[in-house]
mmCIF file of C-alpha atoms in Angstrom:
data_model
loop_
_atom_site.group_PDB
_atom_site.id
_atom_site.type_symbol
_atom_site.label_atom_id
_atom_site.label_comp_id
_atom_site.label_asym_id
_atom_site.label_seq_id
_atom_site.Cartn_x
_atom_site.Cartn_y
_atom_site.Cartn_z
ATOM 1 C CA UNK A 17 11.487 -7.999 14.711
ATOM 2 C CA UNK A 18 13.865 -8.388 11.982
ATOM 3 C CA UNK A 19 11.003 -9.218 9.256
ATOM 4 C CA UNK A 20 8.989 -6.267 10.524
ATOM 5 C CA UNK A 21 11.965 -4.191 9.777
ATOM 6 C CA UNK A 22 12.667 -5.710 6.310
ATOM 7 C CA UNK A 23 8.868 -5.166 5.449
ATOM 8 C CA UNK A 24 9.369 -1.598 6.499
ATOM 9 C CA UNK A 25 12.340 -1.163 4.627
ATOM 10 C CA UNK A 26 10.838 -2.500 1.702
ATOM 11 C CA UNK A 27 7.643 -0.110 1.859
ATOM 12 C CA UNK A 28 10.049 3.036 2.169
ATOM 13 C CA UNK A 29 11.855 1.704 -1.013
ATOM 14 C CA UNK A 30 8.741 1.227 -3.097
ATOM 15 C CA UNK A 31 6.934 4.485 -1.718
ATOM 16 C CA UNK A 32 10.096 6.297 -2.168
ATOM 17 C CA UNK A 33 10.715 5.274 -5.956
ATOM 18 C CA UNK A 34 7.254 6.386 -6.638
ATOM 19 C CA UNK A 35 7.418 10.007 -5.487
ATOM 20 C CA UNK A 36 10.936 9.879 -7.032
ATOM 21 C CA UNK A 37 10.280 8.628 -10.565
ATOM 22 C CA UNK A 38 6.578 9.865 -11.024
ATOM 23 C CA UNK A 39 5.807 12.803 -8.562
ATOM 24 C CA UNK A 40 3.234 13.992 -11.096
ATOM 25 C CA UNK A 41 1.558 10.773 -11.312
ATOM 26 C CA UNK A 42 1.328 10.523 -7.314
ATOM 27 C CA UNK A 43 -0.594 13.976 -7.670
ATOM 28 C CA UNK A 44 -3.182 12.774 -10.104
ATOM 29 C CA UNK A 45 -3.597 9.471 -7.910
ATOM 30 C CA UNK A 46 -4.148 11.609 -4.606
ATOM 31 C CA UNK A 47 -6.360 14.002 -6.377
ATOM 32 C CA UNK A 48 -8.566 10.960 -7.700
ATOM 33 C CA UNK A 49 -8.759 9.726 -4.318
ATOM 34 C CA UNK A 50 -9.871 13.168 -2.774
ATOM 35 C CA UNK A 51 -12.802 12.713 -5.483
ATOM 36 C CA UNK A 52 -13.825 9.115 -3.900
ATOM 37 C CA UNK A 53 -16.318 9.644 -1.316
ATOM 38 C CA UNK A 54 -15.129 8.741 2.612
ATOM 39 C CA UNK A 55 -16.839 5.023 2.211
ATOM 40 C CA UNK A 56 -15.079 3.972 -0.986
ATOM 41 C CA UNK A 57 -11.895 5.022 0.603
ATOM 42 C CA UNK A 58 -12.351 3.128 3.593
ATOM 43 C CA UNK A 59 -13.183 0.119 1.398
ATOM 44 C CA UNK A 60 -9.871 0.631 -0.631
ATOM 45 C CA UNK A 61 -7.950 0.702 2.685
ATOM 46 C CA UNK A 62 -9.755 -2.624 4.364
ATOM 47 C CA UNK A 63 -9.029 -4.416 0.529
ATOM 48 C CA UNK A 64 -5.514 -3.408 0.710
ATOM 49 C CA UNK A 65 -5.031 -4.523 4.263
ATOM 50 C CA UNK A 66 -6.915 -7.844 3.739
ATOM 51 C CA UNK A 67 -4.621 -8.574 0.325
ATOM 52 C CA UNK A 68 -1.601 -7.436 2.628
ATOM 53 C CA UNK A 69 -2.651 -10.227 5.093
ATOM 54 C CA UNK A 70 -3.182 -12.862 2.271
ATOM 55 C CA UNK A 71 0.082 -12.064 0.590
ATOM 56 C CA UNK A 72 1.950 -12.457 3.922
ATOM 57 C CA UNK A 73 0.133 -15.723 4.757
ATOM 58 C CA UNK A 74 0.812 -16.774 1.111
ATOM 59 C CA UNK A 75 4.565 -16.207 1.939
ATOM 60 C CA UNK A 76 4.542 -17.627 5.052
ATOM 61 C CA UNK A 77 3.034 -20.913 3.765
ATOM 62 C CA UNK A 78 5.767 -21.293 1.036
ATOM 63 C CA UNK A 79 8.539 -20.700 3.690
ATOM 64 C CA UNK A 80 9.533 -16.761 3.340
#
């Protein structure tokens, strides 16, 4: 449970920094996402999930 809270906290920090330091960049990125077809957005989401699992697996393998 502690690792889940740690991961969630890190996500909130990174997301918060993005919105605090570059809000106009976030606006442009959201607009670019709106222009992508739904299937492409699904593929990007799936690739993010797979990448996250690979990173977690790799961190687990090296002892984190």
